[in-house]
Amino acid sequence: MWYLCVFFHRLLDYRKAEVEALAKLFGAFHGEEESFHSLEWKLPQHHHPDCPYHFVNLPSEQIASNIAKRSILVKGIYELWGEGGSYEELEEAIKSYPDDLKAPYMTSDSTFRIIVDSFGNSLTFQEQNERILKFAFIPFKGKVNLKKPDHKFWVMETDNSGSNNGLPPVAQKRIFFGREIGTADRKLLPTYQLKSRNYLGPTAMDAEMAFLMANQALAAPGKLVYDPFVGTGSILVAAAHFGAVTMGADIDIRVVRDGRGPDCNVWSNFKQYGLPMPVGLLRADNNLPPWRPGLKEMFDAIICDPPYGVRAGGRKSGGRKLLKGVVAPYTVPDDKRIGHIPSTAPYSLAECVHDLLDLAVQMLVMGGRLVFFYPVLSEDASSESSFPEHPCFSLLAVSEQILSFRYSRFLLTMVKTGSYTEEVAEEATKMHLDFKENHLKWLEEGNLHSAVFCPNDLQTDVVKESRSNSDPSRKYRGKYV
Amino acid sequence: MRLLTHNMLSCNIKGVTNGFPLGLEIVKHEVKEVEFNSDFIRNMFVKIEWKALVDAAKSMGYEELPEEVDSSMLESDEFLKRFHHALLELHLEEGALVCPETGRKFPVVKGIPNMLLNEDEV
């Protein structure tokens, strides 16, 4: 059945991906193969794909309602009773919508209200009332109840005056009338916003994004979710909110163990919201994970924001040896072993992602999800971007967040579709050795920091101009809000 | 550190072949309540090294786990409760994990094991 799905005008690239992940969580793809996890979508007439109005095909109203309630970016999902370019056209459409579908929501013992909403401009109270009165032709038998109605009906119209919140103008005004099935609980966001959190690090994940990541990972009660770069726990907080059991690791022991005092550490971030603490936090190196041999398929999801060297650089074990470029024996004197703080070496993005995929393919259950951010420089993004690949994973969703003119980060959602065989393990070991031997080379290649922060000289402006001339169909970058 | 974590960890010093299970050196341990979820516990059952869990629980003074198990025991609520308690509620706050092969100690401070290796161990 087709539903009208209206989004908040935010994080445009993340909206459909979120609905599809939640559709999976609530059983919309029951019995289908892991790799087919996309829904059917349609756009209203003359609408730009970035606009907030979409039609989506979902198997049942229950699933639609569950999706809307759990989502962050869905403003509401509606049963569409009619749409049109004008109120006259809309009236005709509503009248021709089958009566047996309308009748259950117009009974004399139920209450209702009509809410007016518009995209692109705001309507005064009087204008809203005028619009509501236009629907007097609908034979509602029940009473109006503004506070707690049984059924909510929405009139939603698009604005046709010029530019549309940074979107290309919609050619023709469209008005929708529908019955509300579910709306998002955005109240979560002020509760979890970072500025009220006790313990923060420089790269703490924004609450809204953390919830989107947890949704992509299908976090739910009974599932074990792992973050190998846990930091202050900002991503796991979102997973724990949805009931998942959490576990995290970080190479920096000061972050996970000490924090900033007894009530300002990773644990307190969970306590603050009354969430269950992670069942495991440890200091470990993603490059040399301390898992026992034979341990596999432990986690239902791995969610993380790997350090890619822009705001925080990755570190791995084995500092001095690697810096000297020789694997000569470096030994810690016996009397210094207690309390010795091992030095660490920089960790290139390529190696970090390789290790992450290798860890994920071993430690995820079949059908388990790997959700992580991956940075891409804008220069590369105009051509076909290439994302990390692995024979055991299928890429389900790619959502871009533009961070600056220079670079974007992409949230990648992968699902494990192949098991960890000996060949896969062998391949990974080979690559692991290559990274070790050519440490310096990999570091130079993956230096994102200098690419993002290098001074903006004339040359890049020339390049920019020539590109916009030669490629008029360049990816649309509107006012992302 | 819960015993679930303990059950997953081994000593990964270069050259060590038999780094599991890590011994427990207990300075301070406590019980921290965790909400019971029977699906989660059932899921974990097949993934756990049972003997390592039994021994670790014993060293924390919990002896209610059977030495031998099979999946039919998952029918018993009593068993699930005990398993849950041993796996998720016994918590090592201060102490160390000891490598069975080399005797290397991985300190556990404020409930967080430090598994990072020294430069000459990688």
mmCIF file of C-alpha atoms in Angstrom, chain A residues 73-430:
data_model
loop_
_atom_site.group_PDB
_atom_site.id
_atom_site.type_symbol
_atom_site.label_atom_id
_atom_site.label_comp_id
_atom_site.label_asym_id
_atom_site.label_seq_id
_atom_site.Cartn_x
_atom_site.Cartn_y
_atom_site.Cartn_z
ATOM 1 C CA LEU A 73 13.833 12.371 9.979
ATOM 2 C CA VAL A 74 10.248 11.368 9.170
ATOM 3 C CA LYS A 75 7.872 14.171 10.055
ATOM 4 C CA GLY A 76 4.951 11.890 9.485
ATOM 5 C CA ILE A 77 3.541 9.039 7.454
ATOM 6 C CA TYR A 78 -0.007 9.540 6.185
ATOM 7 C CA GLU A 79 -2.767 7.654 4.460
ATOM 8 C CA LEU A 80 -3.374 9.961 1.526
ATOM 9 C CA TRP A 81 -7.058 10.787 1.019
ATOM 10 C CA GLY A 82 -6.409 13.117 -1.853
ATOM 11 C CA GLU A 83 -4.023 15.519 -3.544
ATOM 12 C CA GLY A 84 -4.366 18.233 -6.097
ATOM 13 C CA GLY A 85 -2.987 21.414 -7.575
ATOM 14 C CA SER A 86 -5.820 23.480 -6.103
ATOM 15 C CA TYR A 87 -8.391 23.124 -3.331
ATOM 16 C CA GLU A 88 -11.100 22.365 -5.903
ATOM 17 C CA GLU A 89 -9.048 19.553 -7.363
ATOM 18 C CA LEU A 90 -8.260 18.285 -3.855
ATOM 19 C CA GLU A 91 -11.984 18.247 -2.970
ATOM 20 C CA GLU A 92 -12.727 16.113 -6.025
ATOM 21 C CA ALA A 93 -9.904 13.743 -5.105
ATOM 22 C CA ILE A 94 -11.087 13.325 -1.525
ATOM 23 C CA LYS A 95 -14.678 12.731 -2.646
ATOM 24 C CA SER A 96 -13.543 9.994 -5.010
ATOM 25 C CA TYR A 97 -11.402 8.260 -2.360
ATOM 26 C CA PRO A 98 -13.304 5.049 -1.489
ATOM 27 C CA ASP A 99 -15.907 5.592 1.248
ATOM 28 C CA ASP A 100 -15.231 2.278 2.952
ATOM 29 C CA LEU A 101 -11.644 3.440 3.583
ATOM 30 C CA LYS A 102 -12.780 6.763 5.003
ATOM 31 C CA ALA A 103 -15.770 5.649 7.049
ATOM 32 C CA PRO A 104 -13.904 3.999 9.989
ATOM 33 C CA TYR A 105 -12.295 7.356 10.798
ATOM 34 C CA MET A 106 -15.456 9.463 10.634
ATOM 35 C CA THR A 107 -17.668 7.608 13.109
ATOM 36 C CA SER A 108 -19.765 9.507 15.631
ATOM 37 C CA ASP A 109 -17.928 8.065 18.645
ATOM 38 C CA SER A 110 -14.484 9.221 17.513
ATOM 39 C CA THR A 111 -12.852 12.627 17.772
ATOM 40 C CA PHE A 112 -10.685 14.329 15.186
ATOM 41 C CA ARG A 113 -8.822 17.459 14.281
ATOM 42 C CA ILE A 114 -7.389 18.975 11.118
ATOM 43 C CA ILE A 115 -3.866 20.408 11.140
ATOM 44 C CA VAL A 116 -2.561 22.741 8.451
ATOM 45 C CA ASP A 117 1.084 22.652 7.471
ATOM 46 C CA SER A 118 2.980 24.224 4.637
ATOM 47 C CA PHE A 119 6.452 23.835 3.251
ATOM 48 C CA GLY A 120 8.347 26.952 2.273
ATOM 49 C CA ASN A 121 6.210 29.593 4.001
ATOM 50 C CA SER A 122 4.233 29.932 7.162
ATOM 51 C CA LEU A 123 0.515 30.546 7.359
ATOM 52 C CA THR A 124 -1.155 32.828 9.848
ATOM 53 C CA PHE A 125 -3.748 31.473 12.223
ATOM 54 C CA GLN A 126 -6.491 32.996 10.101
ATOM 55 C CA GLU A 127 -5.132 31.510 6.876
ATOM 56 C CA GLN A 128 -5.008 28.121 8.566
ATOM 57 C CA ASN A 129 -8.626 28.427 9.679
ATOM 58 C CA GLU A 130 -9.722 29.401 6.193
ATOM 59 C CA ARG A 131 -8.114 26.280 4.843
ATOM 60 C CA ILE A 132 -9.656 24.044 7.485
ATOM 61 C CA LEU A 133 -13.130 25.385 6.654
ATOM 62 C CA LYS A 134 -12.675 24.311 3.054
ATOM 63 C CA PHE A 135 -12.970 20.733 4.283
ATOM 64 C CA ALA A 136 -16.472 21.164 5.663
ATOM 65 C CA PHE A 137 -17.691 18.941 2.839
ATOM 66 C CA ILE A 138 -16.178 15.856 4.501
ATOM 67 C CA PRO A 139 -19.042 14.258 6.485
ATOM 68 C CA PHE A 140 -17.274 13.851 9.839
ATOM 69 C CA LYS A 141 -19.778 12.580 12.408
ATOM 70 C CA GLY A 142 -17.474 12.783 15.418
ATOM 71 C CA LYS A 143 -16.540 15.811 17.485
ATOM 72 C CA VAL A 144 -13.488 17.988 17.147
ATOM 73 C CA ASN A 145 -10.888 17.523 19.868
ATOM 74 C CA LEU A 146 -7.819 19.701 19.577
ATOM 75 C CA LYS A 147 -5.841 18.258 22.474
ATOM 76 C CA LYS A 148 -6.211 14.510 22.164
ATOM 77 C CA PRO A 149 -8.064 13.567 19.011
ATOM 78 C CA ASP A 150 -8.446 9.929 17.983
ATOM 79 C CA HIS A 151 -7.627 10.800 14.393
ATOM 80 C CA LYS A 152 -5.467 13.595 13.044
ATOM 81 C CA PHE A 153 -5.865 14.860 9.516
ATOM 82 C CA TRP A 154 -3.239 16.978 7.832
ATOM 83 C CA VAL A 155 -3.531 19.524 5.071
ATOM 84 C CA MET A 156 -0.071 20.041 3.630
ATOM 85 C CA GLU A 157 0.718 22.426 0.878
ATOM 86 C CA THR A 158 3.855 23.357 -0.981
ATOM 87 C CA ASP A 159 4.747 26.916 -1.715
ATOM 88 C CA ASN A 160 5.028 27.958 -5.326
ATOM 89 C CA SER A 161 6.567 31.361 -4.844
ATOM 90 C CA GLY A 162 10.040 31.316 -6.338
ATOM 91 C CA SER A 163 12.793 29.440 -4.589
ATOM 92 C CA ASN A 164 11.826 26.802 -2.120
ATOM 93 C CA ASN A 165 14.114 26.594 0.909
ATOM 94 C CA GLY A 166 17.091 26.396 -1.377
ATOM 95 C CA LEU A 167 15.466 23.790 -3.605
ATOM 96 C CA PRO A 168 14.793 24.366 -7.268
ATOM 97 C CA PRO A 169 11.262 25.819 -7.445
ATOM 98 C CA VAL A 170 8.448 23.326 -7.608
ATOM 99 C CA ALA A 171 6.746 23.831 -10.932
ATOM 100 C CA GLN A 172 3.247 23.614 -9.578
ATOM 101 C CA LYS A 173 1.729 23.932 -6.161
ATOM 102 C CA ARG A 174 0.531 20.681 -4.657
ATOM 103 C CA ILE A 175 -1.855 20.180 -1.740
ATOM 104 C CA PHE A 176 -2.120 16.924 0.162
ATOM 105 C CA PHE A 177 -4.797 15.745 2.566
ATOM 106 C CA GLY A 178 -4.124 12.668 4.646
ATOM 107 C CA ARG A 179 -4.745 10.805 7.848
ATOM 108 C CA GLU A 180 -1.807 10.646 10.231
ATOM 109 C CA ILE A 181 -0.430 7.171 10.855
ATOM 110 C CA GLY A 182 2.645 8.065 12.848
ATOM 111 C CA THR A 183 5.088 10.882 13.552
ATOM 112 C CA ALA A 184 8.690 10.993 14.690
ATOM 113 C CA ASP A 185 9.627 11.556 18.287
ATOM 114 C CA ARG A 186 11.938 14.533 17.854
ATOM 115 C CA LYS A 187 11.770 15.202 21.587
ATOM 116 C CA LEU A 188 14.629 12.747 21.817
ATOM 117 C CA LEU A 189 16.982 15.274 20.327
ATOM 118 C CA PRO A 190 16.798 18.032 22.944
ATOM 119 C CA THR A 191 17.080 15.337 25.624
ATOM 120 C CA TYR A 192 20.246 13.905 24.155
ATOM 121 C CA GLN A 193 21.780 17.047 22.675
ATOM 122 C CA LEU A 194 25.502 17.309 23.163
ATOM 123 C CA LYS A 195 25.488 20.618 24.956
ATOM 124 C CA SER A 196 23.740 19.084 27.930
ATOM 125 C CA ARG A 197 25.993 16.046 28.035
ATOM 126 C CA ASN A 198 28.450 15.820 30.916
ATOM 127 C CA TYR A 199 31.393 14.252 29.187
ATOM 128 C CA LEU A 200 32.332 15.330 25.686
ATOM 129 C CA GLY A 201 35.320 14.836 23.440
ATOM 130 C CA PRO A 202 36.350 16.831 20.396
ATOM 131 C CA THR A 203 34.715 14.334 18.044
ATOM 132 C CA ALA A 204 31.630 13.345 20.036
ATOM 133 C CA MET A 205 28.905 12.336 17.607
ATOM 134 C CA ASP A 206 25.989 14.730 17.282
ATOM 135 C CA ALA A 207 22.893 13.194 18.877
ATOM 136 C CA GLU A 208 20.739 13.304 15.741
ATOM 137 C CA MET A 209 23.439 11.621 13.681
ATOM 138 C CA ALA A 210 24.087 9.050 16.392
ATOM 139 C CA PHE A 211 20.395 8.077 16.332
ATOM 140 C CA LEU A 212 20.483 7.818 12.552
ATOM 141 C CA MET A 213 23.505 5.538 12.837
ATOM 142 C CA ALA A 214 21.789 3.412 15.472
ATOM 143 C CA ASN A 215 18.766 3.136 13.180
ATOM 144 C CA GLN A 216 20.934 2.079 10.257
ATOM 145 C CA ALA A 217 22.464 -0.555 12.544
ATOM 146 C CA LEU A 218 18.975 -1.799 13.538
ATOM 147 C CA ALA A 219 19.803 -1.402 17.225
ATOM 148 C CA ALA A 220 17.126 -3.155 19.303
ATOM 149 C CA PRO A 221 16.698 -5.035 22.575
ATOM 150 C CA GLY A 222 18.639 -8.286 22.734
ATOM 151 C CA LYS A 223 21.265 -7.188 20.234
ATOM 152 C CA LEU A 224 24.939 -6.631 20.946
ATOM 153 C CA VAL A 225 26.379 -3.489 19.350
ATOM 154 C CA TYR A 226 30.100 -2.725 19.281
ATOM 155 C CA ASP A 227 32.014 0.496 18.660
ATOM 156 C CA PRO A 228 35.769 -0.033 18.197
ATOM 157 C CA PHE A 229 36.453 3.725 18.465
ATOM 158 C CA VAL A 230 34.158 4.401 21.366
ATOM 159 C CA GLY A 231 35.645 7.646 22.697
ATOM 160 C CA THR A 232 33.101 9.281 24.960
ATOM 161 C CA GLY A 233 30.467 6.735 23.966
ATOM 162 C CA SER A 234 28.285 9.140 22.005
ATOM 163 C CA ILE A 235 27.284 6.557 19.380
ATOM 164 C CA LEU A 236 26.645 3.782 21.874
ATOM 165 C CA VAL A 237 24.361 6.091 23.872
ATOM 166 C CA ALA A 238 22.002 6.136 20.894
ATOM 167 C CA ALA A 239 22.192 2.359 20.481
ATOM 168 C CA ALA A 240 21.531 1.871 24.195
ATOM 169 C CA HIS A 241 18.523 4.189 23.962
ATOM 170 C CA PHE A 242 16.977 1.720 21.515
ATOM 171 C CA GLY A 243 17.616 -1.110 23.956
ATOM 172 C CA ALA A 244 20.750 -2.679 22.500
ATOM 173 C CA VAL A 245 23.458 -4.127 24.725
ATOM 174 C CA THR A 246 26.611 -2.151 24.037
ATOM 175 C CA MET A 247 30.336 -2.739 24.061
ATOM 176 C CA GLY A 248 33.168 -0.410 23.148
ATOM 177 C CA ALA A 249 36.911 -0.145 22.808
ATOM 178 C CA ASP A 250 39.355 2.686 22.362
ATOM 179 C CA ILE A 251 43.109 2.965 22.141
ATOM 180 C CA ASP A 252 43.177 6.026 24.372
ATOM 181 C CA ILE A 253 42.785 4.853 27.925
ATOM 182 C CA ARG A 254 42.424 8.357 29.325
ATOM 183 C CA VAL A 255 39.181 8.797 27.439
ATOM 184 C CA VAL A 256 37.521 5.564 28.471
ATOM 185 C CA ARG A 257 38.949 5.079 31.950
ATOM 186 C CA ASP A 258 39.548 8.485 33.438
ATOM 187 C CA GLY A 259 37.310 10.975 31.747
ATOM 188 C CA ARG A 260 37.178 14.242 33.665
ATOM 189 C CA GLY A 261 36.357 12.983 37.103
ATOM 190 C CA PRO A 262 34.059 10.594 38.922
ATOM 191 C CA ASP A 263 30.852 11.901 37.359
ATOM 192 C CA CYS A 264 32.244 12.899 34.021
ATOM 193 C CA ASN A 265 33.295 9.840 32.048
ATOM 194 C CA VAL A 266 31.897 7.336 29.587
ATOM 195 C CA TRP A 267 29.867 5.579 32.281
ATOM 196 C CA SER A 268 28.299 8.830 33.449
ATOM 197 C CA ASN A 269 27.094 9.592 29.929
ATOM 198 C CA PHE A 270 24.886 6.514 30.157
ATOM 199 C CA LYS A 271 23.879 7.163 33.743
ATOM 200 C CA GLN A 272 22.825 10.705 32.832
ATOM 201 C CA TYR A 273 20.049 9.368 30.600
ATOM 202 C CA GLY A 274 19.160 6.394 32.785
ATOM 203 C CA LEU A 275 20.462 3.995 30.143
ATOM 204 C CA PRO A 276 22.049 0.628 30.884
ATOM 205 C CA MET A 277 25.853 0.907 30.982
ATOM 206 C CA PRO A 278 27.914 -0.803 28.298
ATOM 207 C CA VAL A 279 28.596 -4.415 29.300
ATOM 208 C CA GLY A 280 32.160 -4.035 28.195
ATOM 209 C CA LEU A 281 34.597 -1.194 27.732
ATOM 210 C CA LEU A 282 38.206 -1.916 27.084
ATOM 211 C CA ARG A 283 41.371 -0.381 25.898
ATOM 212 C CA ALA A 284 42.387 -2.149 22.749
ATOM 213 C CA ASP A 285 43.990 -1.450 19.426
ATOM 214 C CA ASN A 286 41.820 -1.946 16.368
ATOM 215 C CA ASN A 287 44.991 -2.894 14.514
ATOM 216 C CA LEU A 288 45.740 -5.751 16.942
ATOM 217 C CA PRO A 289 42.396 -6.767 18.411
ATOM 218 C CA PRO A 290 42.730 -8.906 21.530
ATOM 219 C CA TRP A 291 39.929 -11.349 20.669
ATOM 220 C CA ARG A 292 40.527 -14.975 21.412
ATOM 221 C CA PRO A 293 41.229 -17.269 18.465
ATOM 222 C CA GLY A 294 38.065 -18.752 17.060
ATOM 223 C CA LEU A 295 35.830 -16.028 18.434
ATOM 224 C CA LYS A 296 33.405 -15.025 15.730
ATOM 225 C CA GLU A 297 29.911 -13.765 15.032
ATOM 226 C CA MET A 298 29.590 -12.059 18.406
ATOM 227 C CA PHE A 299 28.089 -8.726 17.402
ATOM 228 C CA ASP A 300 24.809 -7.896 15.729
ATOM 229 C CA ALA A 301 26.140 -4.554 14.581
ATOM 230 C CA ILE A 302 29.317 -2.518 14.564
ATOM 231 C CA ILE A 303 28.824 1.252 14.494
ATOM 232 C CA CYS A 304 31.668 3.722 14.468
ATOM 233 C CA ASP A 305 33.176 6.949 13.311
ATOM 234 C CA PRO A 306 36.747 5.904 12.521
ATOM 235 C CA PRO A 307 39.504 8.455 13.112
ATOM 236 C CA TYR A 308 40.377 9.618 9.640
ATOM 237 C CA GLY A 309 42.901 12.243 10.475
ATOM 238 C CA VAL A 310 40.937 15.462 9.985
ATOM 239 C CA ARG A 311 39.818 16.344 13.483
ATOM 240 C CA ALA A 312 41.387 13.409 15.235
ATOM 241 C CA GLY A 313 44.107 11.162 13.912
ATOM 242 C CA GLY A 314 44.151 7.423 14.364
ATOM 243 C CA ARG A 315 46.830 5.731 16.431
ATOM 244 C CA LYS A 316 47.973 2.147 16.554
ATOM 245 C CA SER A 317 50.469 0.132 18.542
ATOM 246 C CA GLY A 318 54.142 -0.131 17.773
ATOM 247 C CA GLY A 319 55.257 3.467 17.657
ATOM 248 C CA ARG A 320 59.022 3.495 17.918
ATOM 249 C CA LYS A 321 59.576 0.459 15.784
ATOM 250 C CA LEU A 322 57.569 1.881 12.939
ATOM 251 C CA LEU A 323 59.010 5.356 13.190
ATOM 252 C CA LYS A 324 62.536 4.035 12.913
ATOM 253 C CA GLY A 325 61.388 2.074 9.914
ATOM 254 C CA VAL A 326 63.080 -1.046 11.210
ATOM 255 C CA VAL A 327 61.671 -4.004 13.026
ATOM 256 C CA ALA A 328 64.783 -4.111 15.152
ATOM 257 C CA PRO A 329 64.187 -5.318 18.670
ATOM 258 C CA TYR A 330 63.020 -2.493 20.821
ATOM 259 C CA THR A 331 62.722 -3.735 24.341
ATOM 260 C CA VAL A 332 61.205 -2.207 27.408
ATOM 261 C CA PRO A 333 63.558 -2.679 30.377
ATOM 262 C CA ASP A 334 62.085 -5.040 32.968
ATOM 263 C CA ASP A 335 62.111 -2.490 35.780
ATOM 264 C CA LYS A 336 60.103 -0.053 33.647
ATOM 265 C CA ARG A 337 57.410 -2.503 32.584
ATOM 266 C CA ILE A 338 54.953 -1.670 35.310
ATOM 267 C CA GLY A 339 53.088 1.446 34.382
ATOM 268 C CA HIS A 340 54.876 1.679 31.049
ATOM 269 C CA ILE A 341 52.920 3.683 28.513
ATOM 270 C CA PRO A 342 53.583 2.228 25.089
ATOM 271 C CA SER A 343 54.143 4.680 22.269
ATOM 272 C CA THR A 344 51.802 4.572 19.334
ATOM 273 C CA ALA A 345 52.216 5.220 15.631
ATOM 274 C CA PRO A 346 49.905 7.093 13.283
ATOM 275 C CA TYR A 347 47.257 4.939 11.670
ATOM 276 C CA SER A 348 46.396 5.619 8.062
ATOM 277 C CA LEU A 349 42.780 5.728 6.964
ATOM 278 C CA ALA A 350 43.258 2.926 4.454
ATOM 279 C CA GLU A 351 44.698 0.624 7.083
ATOM 280 C CA CYS A 352 42.080 1.616 9.614
ATOM 281 C CA VAL A 353 39.234 0.809 7.222
ATOM 282 C CA HIS A 354 40.896 -2.428 6.212
ATOM 283 C CA ASP A 355 41.139 -3.491 9.849
ATOM 284 C CA LEU A 356 37.564 -2.421 10.469
ATOM 285 C CA LEU A 357 36.221 -4.538 7.611
ATOM 286 C CA ASP A 358 38.352 -7.472 8.671
ATOM 287 C CA LEU A 359 37.099 -7.186 12.239
ATOM 288 C CA ALA A 360 33.517 -6.818 11.060
ATOM 289 C CA VAL A 361 33.540 -9.831 8.786
ATOM 290 C CA GLN A 362 34.810 -11.988 11.657
ATOM 291 C CA MET A 363 32.781 -10.587 14.476
ATOM 292 C CA LEU A 364 29.410 -9.802 12.914
ATOM 293 C CA VAL A 365 26.636 -12.341 12.736
ATOM 294 C CA MET A 366 25.370 -13.179 9.268
ATOM 295 C CA GLY A 367 23.092 -10.329 8.200
ATOM 296 C CA GLY A 368 24.721 -8.121 10.838
ATOM 297 C CA ARG A 369 25.377 -4.522 9.923
ATOM 298 C CA LEU A 370 28.493 -2.416 9.740
ATOM 299 C CA VAL A 371 27.706 1.310 9.876
ATOM 300 C CA PHE A 372 30.521 3.825 9.643
ATOM 301 C CA PHE A 373 31.549 7.195 8.310
ATOM 302 C CA TYR A 374 33.923 7.482 5.393
ATOM 303 C CA PRO A 375 35.443 10.778 4.263
ATOM 304 C CA VAL A 376 35.610 11.790 0.605
ATOM 305 C CA LEU A 377 37.229 14.911 -0.806
ATOM 306 C CA SER A 378 34.857 16.932 -2.955
ATOM 307 C CA GLU A 379 37.271 16.812 -5.876
ATOM 308 C CA ASP A 380 36.820 13.062 -5.924
ATOM 309 C CA ALA A 381 33.126 13.163 -5.233
ATOM 310 C CA SER A 382 32.282 14.754 -8.579
ATOM 311 C CA SER A 383 33.563 11.649 -10.308
ATOM 312 C CA GLU A 384 32.168 8.295 -9.227
ATOM 313 C CA SER A 385 33.221 7.948 -5.608
ATOM 314 C CA SER A 386 34.692 4.666 -4.629
ATOM 315 C CA PHE A 387 33.928 3.265 -1.234
ATOM 316 C CA PRO A 388 35.656 0.469 0.627
ATOM 317 C CA GLU A 389 34.552 -2.931 -0.589
ATOM 318 C CA HIS A 390 34.681 -6.417 0.793
ATOM 319 C CA PRO A 391 33.591 -9.684 -0.807
ATOM 320 C CA CYS A 392 31.605 -10.613 2.306
ATOM 321 C CA PHE A 393 29.683 -7.337 2.509
ATOM 322 C CA SER A 394 26.970 -5.697 0.430
ATOM 323 C CA LEU A 395 26.621 -1.961 0.507
ATOM 324 C CA LEU A 396 23.044 -1.081 1.476
ATOM 325 C CA ALA A 397 22.999 2.673 1.889
ATOM 326 C CA VAL A 398 25.252 5.632 1.194
ATOM 327 C CA SER A 399 24.328 9.002 2.686
ATOM 328 C CA GLU A 400 26.366 12.107 2.157
ATOM 329 C CA GLN A 401 26.803 14.913 4.643
ATOM 330 C CA ILE A 402 28.627 17.881 3.157
ATOM 331 C CA LEU A 403 31.030 19.261 5.743
ATOM 332 C CA SER A 404 32.889 21.915 3.811
ATOM 333 C CA PHE A 405 33.563 22.929 0.259
ATOM 334 C CA ARG A 406 36.519 20.577 0.390
ATOM 335 C CA TYR A 407 35.109 17.397 1.798
ATOM 336 C CA SER A 408 32.087 15.377 2.771
ATOM 337 C CA ARG A 409 31.580 12.384 4.932
ATOM 338 C CA PHE A 410 29.462 9.467 3.833
ATOM 339 C CA LEU A 411 27.595 7.227 6.188
ATOM 340 C CA LEU A 412 27.979 3.738 4.774
ATOM 341 C CA THR A 413 25.682 0.903 5.788
ATOM 342 C CA MET A 414 26.922 -2.547 4.901
ATOM 343 C CA VAL A 415 25.393 -5.926 5.586
ATOM 344 C CA LYS A 416 27.342 -9.124 6.026
ATOM 345 C CA THR A 417 26.313 -11.558 3.321
ATOM 346 C CA GLY A 418 29.297 -13.909 3.172
ATOM 347 C CA SER A 419 30.974 -15.914 5.878
ATOM 348 C CA TYR A 420 34.543 -15.607 7.042
ATOM 349 C CA THR A 421 36.415 -18.278 5.116
ATOM 350 C CA GLU A 422 40.075 -19.182 5.200
ATOM 351 C CA GLU A 423 40.702 -17.450 1.879
ATOM 352 C CA VAL A 424 39.228 -14.232 3.231
ATOM 353 C CA ALA A 425 41.384 -14.504 6.337
ATOM 354 C CA GLU A 426 44.488 -15.157 4.255
ATOM 355 C CA GLU A 427 43.830 -12.175 2.033
ATOM 356 C CA ALA A 428 43.397 -9.957 5.077
ATOM 357 C CA THR A 429 46.646 -11.172 6.636
ATOM 358 C CA LYS A 430 48.508 -10.413 3.413
#
